[in-house]
Amino acid sequence: MHLLAIGTRKGLWLATSGDRKSWSFSGPHHPMTEVYAVAIENRRERPRLLVGTTSSHFGPTVVTSDDLGETWQEPDHAPIAFPEDASLERVWQLALTPDPEIVYAGTEPSALFRSEDGGRTYSLVEGLWKHPHRERWEAGFGGQAIHTVLPDPVDPLRLTVAMSTGGVYRTFDGGASWEASNTGIKAYFLPDPYPEFGQCVHKVGRHPAAPERLFLQNHHGVYRSDDAGATWRSIADGLPADFGFPVVSHPHKPDVIYNFPLVADGDRFPPRGECAVYRSSDAGESWEALRNGLPDGFWTAVMRDAMCTDAADPAGVYFGSRSGEVYASTDEGDSWRRIAEHLPDVVCVRVAEV
Amino acid sequence: MRVLVLIPGPLRQTADNQAKVEVDLPEQATLGTLLDHLAARYPLLDRRLRDERDGLRRYVNFYVDGEECRRLSGADTRLTPDTEVQILPSVAGG
């Protein structure tokens, strides 16, 4: 059975399906909370759902469920808390690692937290928090946040994060020290358009079988790195626009990626209002529009974590919109069906077989 | 001295499902003192009310004998015997 988790600005919806065509929905879970981060850990004896919620009244937290959303658990004391002169605003990312007990959380304000109990409680990764660049990281419109956390699929000491704004940072020693890693990524909104850091990265994707290759959607600019983020080069040729939020890798084919272009920073709609996922089958050298089953008159957008793939073969691709619709493909993006509508703004989707 | 705390519906499950909680406090106690005492008893309630720096959450109001604490001295507002502190979510969200 596939479990699809849909995080929205007003709660979480869960959907299950045996054939990925007919879905049964439940929700809202955690109504009236913003759900920006979801992870489904399906390697445990009982699959664990991890969800970051933010109540405008009662603040942010992380809750877990080991019974597919029937009941939820939360520690009495805050699972994620800053030790000193900051307070948690939002959990933007919950990232699983090869070890199911180790989970990372990316937060607003920009910080990284690490859990060693399967995502129930976390401690601050101080090496990044104390980085001398931190005082010069700025807030994008969504707030200053680490929204992308990419644990290395092989080496537990290596980790890549990305933030808005600030850019990409890497550690090779388990988080003790970090280096900015933005060579080649343009920050058109700064006096120096190619600074060491300060880029507004929207998302970074990677295929676990090719960990040296990263794909990046910037605040204008789509890039690829073939050296684990040391240097980047544009792969935006062939896209109708280089603005957007998500970039997602295919589960089995390292050269296949998905992107959802928007016209521009000042025009955050798909070109001509035509809903279209773009797919590259050659690591960004060329792109094709996937529109079979997707609507026109789509004057909305797809947020950075609102696109994902499943692990089936052929792969499923899913995305949600700010207008509360969720579309799914069971043929790697060749054709699409709307599987949900009239939800609140979708901000993240995650799927796993459970 | 004893003060009475009124817990709003959405938070009662974090306070043993009680609508009213009595708390014994030292003389000269403040709203902050009260929240510290509540935190010891109900840590999950506390973090719905305050962040990790003990800041009052922006959209939670604390009425001290009918006056919102931010129009008094905030968390430093002095409490007196039999004070009633009513906790209410403010009109927020959407």
Coordinates of C-alpha atoms in Angstrom, one line a residue:
Chain A
M1 CA 0.0 0.0 0.0
H2 CA 1.2 3.5 -0.8
L3 CA 0.8 6.3 1.8
L4 CA 0.7 9.8 0.5
A5 CA 1.1 12.6 3.1
I6 CA -0.1 16.1 2.1
G7 CA 1.0 19.0 4.2
T8 CA -1.0 22.1 3.9
R9 CA -1.3 25.5 5.5
K10 CA -4.2 24.2 7.5
G11 CA -3.3 20.7 8.5
L12 CA -2.2 17.3 7.2
W13 CA -4.1 14.9 4.9
L14 CA -3.2 11.3 4.5
A15 CA -4.2 9.1 1.5
T16 CA -3.7 5.4 1.0
S17 CA -3.9 3.4 -2.2
G18 CA -3.2 -0.2 -3.3
D19 CA -3.0 0.6 -6.9
R20 CA -1.9 4.3 -6.9
K21 CA -5.1 5.2 -8.8
S22 CA -7.8 5.1 -6.3
W23 CA -6.9 7.0 -3.0
S24 CA -8.7 7.0 0.3
F25 CA -8.2 10.2 2.3
S26 CA -8.3 11.1 5.9
G27 CA -7.8 14.5 7.5
P28 CA -7.3 17.1 8.4
H29 CA -4.9 15.8 11.0
H30 CA -3.5 18.6 13.2
P31 CA -6.1 21.0 11.8
M32 CA -5.2 24.7 11.6
T33 CA -1.5 24.0 11.8
E34 CA 0.9 24.7 9.0
V35 CA 2.6 21.4 7.9
Y36 CA 5.7 22.3 6.0
A37 CA 7.7 19.1 6.8
V38 CA 6.7 15.4 6.6
A39 CA 8.8 12.3 6.4
I40 CA 7.7 8.7 6.2
E41 CA 10.2 6.2 7.7
N42 CA 9.1 2.8 6.3
R43 CA 12.1 0.8 7.3
R44 CA 11.1 0.5 10.9
E45 CA 9.1 -2.5 12.2
R46 CA 6.1 -0.2 12.2
P47 CA 6.3 2.7 9.7
R48 CA 6.7 6.1 11.4
L49 CA 5.2 9.3 10.2
L50 CA 7.1 12.4 11.3
V51 CA 5.4 15.8 10.9
G52 CA 6.4 19.3 11.6
T53 CA 3.4 21.5 12.6
T54 CA 3.1 25.1 13.4
S55 CA 0.1 26.6 15.2
S56 CA -0.2 30.4 14.8
H57 CA -1.4 30.4 18.4
F58 CA 0.6 27.7 20.1
G59 CA 3.9 27.5 18.2
P60 CA 5.8 24.8 16.3
T61 CA 6.5 21.2 17.2
V62 CA 7.3 17.8 15.7
V63 CA 4.8 14.9 16.2
T64 CA 5.1 11.3 15.2
S65 CA 2.8 8.4 14.6
D66 CA 3.6 4.7 14.5
D67 CA 0.1 3.7 13.4
L68 CA -0.2 5.6 10.1
G69 CA -1.9 8.6 11.7
E70 CA -4.4 6.9 14.0
T71 CA -2.7 8.4 17.0
W72 CA 0.1 10.9 17.4
Q73 CA 2.9 11.2 19.9
E74 CA 4.7 14.3 21.1
P75 CA 7.2 14.6 23.9
D76 CA 6.3 16.9 26.8
H77 CA 9.4 19.0 26.4
A78 CA 10.0 20.6 23.1
P79 CA 11.5 18.2 20.6
I80 CA 13.4 21.0 18.9
A81 CA 14.5 24.0 21.0
F82 CA 17.2 26.6 20.6
P83 CA 19.6 26.7 23.6
E84 CA 20.2 30.5 23.6
D85 CA 19.2 33.6 21.8
A86 CA 16.7 32.3 19.3
S87 CA 13.3 30.5 19.3
L88 CA 12.0 28.0 16.8
E89 CA 9.6 29.4 14.3
R90 CA 9.0 26.5 12.0
V91 CA 10.4 23.1 11.0
W92 CA 10.9 23.2 7.2
Q93 CA 12.4 19.9 6.6
L94 CA 12.6 16.4 8.2
A95 CA 15.3 14.4 6.5
L96 CA 15.7 10.6 6.9
T97 CA 19.1 9.0 6.7
P98 CA 20.4 5.5 6.0
D99 CA 20.1 4.9 9.8
P100 CA 16.4 5.0 10.7
E101 CA 17.3 6.3 14.2
I102 CA 19.1 9.3 12.8
V103 CA 16.9 12.1 11.5
Y104 CA 17.8 15.7 10.7
A105 CA 15.5 18.7 10.9
G106 CA 16.1 22.0 9.0
T107 CA 14.5 25.0 10.8
E108 CA 13.6 28.6 10.8
P109 CA 15.7 30.4 11.9
S110 CA 18.3 28.7 9.8
A111 CA 19.7 25.9 11.9
L112 CA 20.1 22.1 11.7
F113 CA 19.0 19.7 14.4
R114 CA 19.9 16.0 14.7
S115 CA 17.8 13.3 16.3
E116 CA 19.2 9.9 17.4
D117 CA 15.8 8.5 18.5
G118 CA 14.0 8.2 15.2
G119 CA 12.9 11.8 15.1
R120 CA 11.2 12.3 18.4
T121 CA 13.8 14.6 20.0
Y122 CA 16.6 16.6 18.5
S123 CA 19.7 18.5 19.4
L124 CA 21.2 21.5 17.7
V125 CA 24.1 20.9 15.3
E126 CA 26.3 23.6 16.9
G127 CA 29.0 23.7 14.2
L128 CA 26.5 25.3 11.7
W129 CA 24.8 27.5 14.3
K130 CA 28.1 29.0 15.3
H131 CA 29.3 29.5 11.7
P132 CA 30.7 33.0 11.3
H133 CA 28.5 33.6 8.2
R134 CA 25.3 33.1 10.2
E135 CA 24.9 36.8 11.2
R136 CA 24.9 37.6 7.5
W137 CA 22.3 35.1 6.4
E138 CA 19.1 36.9 5.4
A139 CA 15.5 36.2 5.4
G140 CA 13.7 35.5 2.2
F141 CA 10.0 36.1 1.9
G142 CA 9.2 32.8 3.6
G143 CA 11.6 33.5 6.5
Q144 CA 15.2 32.6 7.1
A145 CA 15.2 28.9 7.0
I146 CA 17.2 25.7 6.2
H147 CA 14.6 24.0 4.0
T148 CA 16.9 21.4 2.4
V149 CA 18.8 18.7 4.2
L150 CA 20.6 16.1 2.2
P151 CA 22.4 13.4 4.3
D152 CA 24.9 11.6 2.2
P153 CA 23.6 8.1 1.3
V154 CA 26.8 6.4 2.2
D155 CA 29.0 8.5 4.4
P156 CA 27.3 9.6 7.7
L157 CA 29.9 12.3 8.2
R158 CA 28.9 14.1 5.0
L159 CA 25.8 16.3 4.8
T160 CA 24.6 19.1 2.5
V161 CA 22.1 21.8 3.5
A162 CA 20.6 24.7 1.7
M163 CA 18.9 27.8 2.9
S164 CA 17.0 30.9 1.9
T165 CA 19.0 33.0 2.0
G166 CA 22.5 31.9 2.5
G167 CA 22.9 29.2 -0.1
V168 CA 24.4 25.7 0.1
Y169 CA 26.7 24.6 2.9
R170 CA 28.5 21.2 3.3
T171 CA 30.1 19.4 6.1
F172 CA 32.5 16.5 5.8
D173 CA 33.0 15.8 9.5
G174 CA 29.5 15.1 10.8
G175 CA 28.5 18.7 11.3
A176 CA 31.5 20.1 13.3
S177 CA 32.7 22.3 10.5
W178 CA 30.9 23.7 7.4
E179 CA 31.8 25.4 4.2
A180 CA 29.8 27.5 1.8
S181 CA 29.4 25.7 -1.5
N182 CA 27.9 28.1 -4.0
T183 CA 30.5 28.5 -6.7
G184 CA 28.7 29.3 -10.0
I185 CA 25.3 30.0 -8.5
K186 CA 24.1 33.5 -9.3
A187 CA 22.5 35.9 -6.7
Y188 CA 21.1 38.5 -9.0
F189 CA 19.7 40.5 -6.1
L190 CA 23.1 41.2 -4.6
P191 CA 25.7 43.8 -5.6
D192 CA 28.2 40.9 -6.2
P193 CA 26.1 38.5 -8.3
Y194 CA 28.5 35.5 -7.5
P195 CA 29.2 35.8 -3.8
E196 CA 30.7 33.1 -1.6
F197 CA 27.3 32.8 0.1
G198 CA 24.0 34.6 0.3
Q199 CA 22.3 32.9 -2.6
C200 CA 18.6 32.2 -2.3
V201 CA 18.5 28.5 -3.0
H202 CA 15.0 27.1 -3.3
K203 CA 15.7 23.4 -3.4
V204 CA 18.4 20.8 -4.0
G205 CA 17.7 17.3 -5.1
R206 CA 19.9 14.3 -5.5
H207 CA 19.7 10.6 -6.5
P208 CA 21.1 8.3 -3.8
A209 CA 22.9 6.2 -6.4
A210 CA 24.8 9.2 -7.7
P211 CA 25.6 11.2 -4.6
E212 CA 28.2 13.4 -6.3
R213 CA 25.5 14.9 -8.6
L214 CA 23.2 17.5 -7.3
F215 CA 20.4 19.5 -8.9
L216 CA 19.4 22.9 -7.7
Q217 CA 16.5 25.3 -8.2
N218 CA 17.6 28.8 -7.3
H219 CA 15.7 32.0 -7.0
H220 CA 16.2 32.3 -10.7
G221 CA 18.6 29.7 -12.1
V222 CA 18.6 25.9 -12.3
Y223 CA 21.9 24.3 -11.8
R224 CA 23.7 20.9 -11.6
S225 CA 26.8 20.0 -9.7
D226 CA 28.9 17.0 -10.7
D227 CA 31.3 17.3 -7.8
A228 CA 28.9 17.1 -4.8
G229 CA 28.2 20.8 -4.7
A230 CA 31.8 22.2 -5.0
T231 CA 30.9 23.9 -8.3
W232 CA 27.6 24.5 -10.2
R233 CA 26.7 25.1 -13.8
S234 CA 23.4 26.1 -15.4
I235 CA 21.0 23.5 -16.8
A236 CA 18.2 26.0 -17.4
D237 CA 18.5 26.0 -21.2
G238 CA 15.4 24.2 -22.5
L239 CA 13.2 25.3 -19.7
P240 CA 10.6 28.0 -20.4
A241 CA 11.8 29.9 -17.3
D242 CA 14.5 29.5 -14.7
F243 CA 12.3 30.4 -11.7
G244 CA 10.5 27.9 -9.5
F245 CA 10.8 25.9 -6.3
P246 CA 10.9 22.1 -6.5
V247 CA 13.5 19.9 -8.1
V248 CA 13.0 16.2 -7.7
S249 CA 15.0 13.2 -8.8
H250 CA 13.6 10.0 -10.2
P251 CA 13.8 7.1 -7.7
H252 CA 15.7 4.7 -10.0
K253 CA 17.2 6.7 -12.9
P254 CA 19.8 9.2 -11.7
D255 CA 19.7 11.2 -14.9
V256 CA 15.9 11.9 -14.7
I257 CA 14.7 15.0 -12.8
Y258 CA 11.5 16.9 -12.5
N259 CA 11.0 20.7 -12.2
F260 CA 8.0 23.1 -12.2
P261 CA 8.9 26.4 -13.9
L262 CA 7.3 29.7 -13.0
V263 CA 7.7 32.7 -15.2
A264 CA 9.8 34.9 -12.8
D265 CA 10.3 36.2 -9.3
G266 CA 7.8 39.0 -10.1
D267 CA 5.4 36.7 -12.0
R268 CA 5.0 33.5 -10.0
F269 CA 2.7 31.6 -12.4
P270 CA 3.4 28.9 -14.9
P271 CA 3.9 30.3 -18.4
R272 CA 0.5 31.3 -19.9
G273 CA -1.1 29.7 -16.8
E274 CA -0.5 26.2 -18.3
C275 CA 0.2 23.7 -15.6
A276 CA 3.3 21.8 -16.7
V277 CA 5.9 19.6 -15.1
Y278 CA 9.2 19.6 -16.9
R279 CA 11.3 16.4 -17.1
S280 CA 14.9 16.0 -18.1
S281 CA 16.1 12.5 -18.9
D282 CA 19.7 13.6 -19.4
A283 CA 20.6 15.3 -16.1
G284 CA 19.3 18.7 -17.3
E285 CA 20.9 18.9 -20.8
S286 CA 17.4 18.9 -22.3
W287 CA 13.8 19.2 -21.0
E288 CA 10.4 18.1 -22.1
A289 CA 7.0 19.5 -20.9
L290 CA 4.7 17.0 -19.4
R291 CA 1.1 18.3 -19.7
N292 CA -1.0 15.2 -20.4
G293 CA -3.9 15.5 -17.9
L294 CA -2.8 18.8 -16.4
P295 CA -5.1 21.9 -16.7
D296 CA -4.9 25.3 -18.3
G297 CA -5.9 28.3 -16.3
F298 CA -3.6 27.2 -13.5
W299 CA -2.8 30.5 -11.9
T300 CA -1.1 29.1 -8.9
A301 CA 2.3 27.6 -8.0
V302 CA 4.0 24.5 -6.7
M303 CA 6.1 25.0 -3.5
R304 CA 9.6 23.7 -2.8
D305 CA 8.6 20.5 -1.1
A306 CA 5.2 20.0 -2.8
M307 CA 6.6 17.5 -5.4
C308 CA 7.9 14.0 -4.8
T309 CA 8.3 10.6 -6.3
D310 CA 7.5 7.2 -5.0
A311 CA 9.8 4.1 -5.3
A312 CA 7.6 2.0 -7.6
D313 CA 8.5 0.9 -11.1
P314 CA 7.3 2.7 -13.2
A315 CA 7.8 5.5 -10.8
G316 CA 5.0 7.7 -9.5
V317 CA 5.3 11.5 -9.4
Y318 CA 3.1 13.7 -7.3
F319 CA 2.7 17.4 -6.8
G320 CA 0.4 19.8 -4.9
S321 CA -0.5 23.4 -5.6
R322 CA -1.1 26.4 -3.6
S323 CA -4.7 26.2 -4.8
G324 CA -5.2 22.9 -2.9
E325 CA -5.0 20.4 -5.7
V326 CA -2.9 17.3 -5.8
Y327 CA -1.9 15.6 -9.1
A328 CA -0.4 12.2 -9.5
S329 CA 1.3 10.2 -12.3
T330 CA 1.9 6.5 -12.2
D331 CA 3.9 6.5 -15.5
E332 CA 6.9 8.7 -14.5
G333 CA 5.1 11.9 -15.5
D334 CA 3.8 10.9 -19.0
S335 CA 0.2 11.3 -17.8
W336 CA -1.5 12.9 -14.8
R337 CA -4.6 12.6 -12.8
R338 CA -6.0 15.0 -10.2
I339 CA -6.4 13.0 -7.0
A340 CA -7.4 15.8 -4.6
E341 CA -8.9 19.3 -4.8
H342 CA -10.2 22.0 -2.6
L343 CA -7.6 21.4 0.1
P344 CA -5.8 24.4 1.7
D345 CA -2.5 25.5 0.1
V346 CA -0.4 22.4 -0.3
V347 CA 3.2 23.1 0.9
C348 CA 4.6 19.6 1.0
V349 CA 3.9 16.1 -0.2
R350 CA 5.7 12.8 0.6
V351 CA 4.9 9.3 -0.4
A352 CA 6.1 5.8 0.6
E353 CA 5.1 2.2 0.5
V354 CA 4.0 1.0 3.9
Chain B
M1 CA -1.2 32.7 48.0
R2 CA -3.5 30.9 45.7
V3 CA -4.4 31.9 42.2
L4 CA -6.9 30.4 39.7
V5 CA -5.9 29.7 36.1
L6 CA -8.6 29.2 33.5
I7 CA -7.4 26.9 30.7
P8 CA -9.0 27.2 27.2
G9 CA -10.6 24.2 25.5
P10 CA -7.8 23.6 22.9
L11 CA -5.2 23.3 25.7
R12 CA -7.0 21.3 28.3
Q13 CA -5.6 18.0 27.1
T14 CA -2.2 19.3 28.0
A15 CA -3.4 20.0 31.6
D16 CA -5.1 16.7 32.6
N17 CA -8.2 17.9 30.8
Q18 CA -8.9 20.5 33.5
A19 CA -10.7 23.8 32.8
K20 CA -9.5 25.4 36.0
V21 CA -6.2 24.9 37.8
E22 CA -5.4 26.3 41.2
V23 CA -1.7 27.2 41.9
D24 CA -0.1 28.0 45.2
L25 CA 2.5 30.8 44.7
P26 CA 4.8 32.7 47.0
E27 CA 3.9 36.3 47.8
Q28 CA 5.1 38.8 45.3
A29 CA 4.7 36.3 42.5
T30 CA 4.3 37.5 39.0
L31 CA 2.6 36.0 35.9
G32 CA 6.0 34.6 34.9
T33 CA 6.2 32.9 38.3
L34 CA 2.8 31.4 37.8
L35 CA 3.8 30.1 34.3
D36 CA 7.0 28.6 35.8
H37 CA 4.9 26.7 38.3
L38 CA 2.5 25.6 35.6
A39 CA 5.5 24.5 33.5
A40 CA 6.7 22.2 36.3
R41 CA 3.3 20.5 36.4
Y42 CA 2.4 20.6 32.7
P43 CA 5.4 21.1 30.5
L44 CA 3.4 20.5 27.3
L45 CA 1.0 23.2 28.3
D46 CA 3.9 25.5 29.0
R47 CA 5.4 25.3 25.5
R48 CA 2.0 26.0 24.0
L49 CA 2.1 29.3 26.0
R50 CA 5.8 30.3 25.9
D51 CA 8.7 29.7 23.5
E52 CA 12.1 28.3 24.6
R53 CA 13.2 31.8 25.7
D54 CA 10.1 32.0 28.0
G55 CA 8.6 34.6 25.7
L56 CA 4.8 34.7 25.7
R57 CA 3.4 33.4 22.4
R58 CA 2.2 36.3 20.4
Y59 CA -1.3 35.0 19.8
V60 CA -2.0 33.8 23.3
N61 CA -3.5 36.3 25.7
F62 CA -3.2 36.2 29.4
Y63 CA -6.0 38.1 31.2
V64 CA -5.1 39.0 34.8
D65 CA -8.3 39.8 36.6
G66 CA -9.8 40.8 33.3
E67 CA -6.9 42.9 31.9
E68 CA -4.6 41.5 29.2
C69 CA -1.1 41.2 30.7
R70 CA 0.5 43.1 27.8
R71 CA -1.4 46.2 29.0
L72 CA 0.0 45.6 32.4
S73 CA 3.6 44.5 32.8
G74 CA 3.5 41.4 30.7
A75 CA 5.1 38.4 32.3
D76 CA 6.3 40.7 35.1
T77 CA 2.7 41.5 36.1
R78 CA 2.3 41.1 39.9
L79 CA -0.4 38.7 41.1
T80 CA -2.3 39.0 44.3
P81 CA -4.2 36.4 46.3
D82 CA -7.2 35.0 44.5
T83 CA -6.1 36.5 41.2
E84 CA -7.8 34.9 38.3
V85 CA -5.7 34.4 35.2
Q86 CA -7.6 33.5 32.1
I87 CA -5.7 32.2 29.2
L88 CA -7.3 32.7 25.8
P89 CA -6.1 32.3 22.2
S90 CA -6.4 35.6 20.5
V91 CA -8.1 36.1 17.2
A92 CA -5.4 35.0 14.8
G93 CA -4.9 32.5 12.0
G94 CA -7.0 32.2 8.9

